[in-house]
Amino acid sequence: AKKLLSRLSLGEDPFAEKAERKKIPTYKQFIQEAYLPYIKANKPSWRVDEAQLRLHILPVLGDLYMDEITKQHAIDLFTQHRESGNFAPASTNRMLNVASRTFSCAMQWEVKGLSSNPMAAVQKLKENNERDRCLSDDELERLLSALESSEHPRIKAIVRMLLYTGARRNEVLEARWSDIDFENSF
């Protein structure tokens, strides 16, 4: 109370400062009230962004006001993600891309208190996405043999389709008959 009285006697208005502070949203408020509604309407893959925000970004930045988030917060977010040891460089880069996109939108929409994108300070990791490996002839024979002895009603068809087409697992699992072009063998 004494501090407030002394500030008032010096001509400052601490209540106006508090009212001005309320105009600046927290990161979580911005995400919930502006960013998520926008991407839900404009981005088909919005669920990926929402998951990144919910699981990784909001726990670190959510309670901070937009004008409080610094480059150091961005570096801390990056460091925590990497130190968890559970994520490949590509996953960390995707998470940083989502965080950066939120700040880019906030700047474009002129969110009060934000003057720069703190995520721009974080250098992206080099990605090594080489994960393709072909089965050897012996491995292929053992796989086909194991399939023959399987009692699962659809596993044989699913694995054969994966082997013959090179499609991704979810592409095969979610495929419909209408997705197959029988005339052109596609």
PDB file of N, CA and C in Angstrom, residues 133-141 143-144 159 163:
ATOM      1  N   ARG A 133      14.621 -48.190 -45.780  1.00  0.00           N
ATOM      2  CA  ARG A 133      15.464 -49.365 -45.816  1.00  0.00           C
ATOM      3  C   ARG A 133      14.650 -50.453 -46.482  1.00  0.00           C
ATOM      4  N   CYS A 134      15.269 -51.141 -47.389  1.00  0.00           N
ATOM      5  CA  CYS A 134      14.591 -52.239 -48.085  1.00  0.00           C
ATOM      6  C   CYS A 134      14.877 -53.550 -47.371  1.00  0.00           C
ATOM      7  N   LEU A 135      13.897 -54.418 -47.408  1.00  0.00           N
ATOM      8  CA  LEU A 135      14.083 -55.747 -46.837  1.00  0.00           C
ATOM      9  C   LEU A 135      15.008 -56.566 -47.736  1.00  0.00           C
ATOM     10  N   SER A 136      15.856 -57.340 -47.099  1.00  0.00           N
ATOM     11  CA  SER A 136      16.685 -58.262 -47.888  1.00  0.00           C
ATOM     12  C   SER A 136      15.782 -59.405 -48.361  1.00  0.00           C
ATOM     13  N   ASP A 137      16.276 -60.202 -49.302  1.00  0.00           N
ATOM     14  CA  ASP A 137      15.488 -61.338 -49.788  1.00  0.00           C
ATOM     15  C   ASP A 137      15.131 -62.289 -48.648  1.00  0.00           C
ATOM     16  N   ASP A 138      16.084 -62.518 -47.757  1.00  0.00           N
ATOM     17  CA  ASP A 138      15.852 -63.414 -46.620  1.00  0.00           C
ATOM     18  C   ASP A 138      14.778 -62.832 -45.686  1.00  0.00           C
ATOM     19  N   GLU A 139      14.877 -61.541 -45.401  1.00  0.00           N
ATOM     20  CA  GLU A 139      13.887 -60.893 -44.534  1.00  0.00           C
ATOM     21  C   GLU A 139      12.499 -60.940 -45.166  1.00  0.00           C
ATOM     22  N   LEU A 140      12.432 -60.716 -46.464  1.00  0.00           N
ATOM     23  CA  LEU A 140      11.152 -60.757 -47.163  1.00  0.00           C
ATOM     24  C   LEU A 140      10.536 -62.157 -47.090  1.00  0.00           C
ATOM     25  N   GLU A 141      11.343 -63.171 -47.283  1.00  0.00           N
ATOM     26  CA  GLU A 141      10.846 -64.556 -47.195  1.00  0.00           C
ATOM     27  C   GLU A 141      10.319 -64.863 -45.798  1.00  0.00           C
ATOM     28  N   LEU A 143       9.207 -62.699 -43.585  1.00  0.00           N
ATOM     29  CA  LEU A 143       7.987 -61.923 -43.370  1.00  0.00           C
ATOM     30  C   LEU A 143       6.787 -62.599 -44.027  1.00  0.00           C
ATOM     31  N   LEU A 144       6.945 -62.994 -45.281  1.00  0.00           N
ATOM     32  CA  LEU A 144       5.844 -63.658 -45.993  1.00  0.00           C
ATOM     33  C   LEU A 144       5.480 -64.982 -45.333  1.00  0.00           C
ATOM     34  N   VAL A 159      -0.259 -56.076 -45.139  1.00  0.00           N
ATOM     35  CA  VAL A 159       1.199 -56.104 -45.315  1.00  0.00           C
ATOM     36  C   VAL A 159       1.556 -56.283 -46.784  1.00  0.00           C
ATOM     37  N   LEU A 163       3.833 -53.800 -49.011  1.00  0.00           N
ATOM     38  CA  LEU A 163       5.015 -54.266 -49.747  1.00  0.00           C
ATOM     39  C   LEU A 163       4.925 -53.967 -51.236  1.00  0.00           C
TER      40      LEU A 163
END
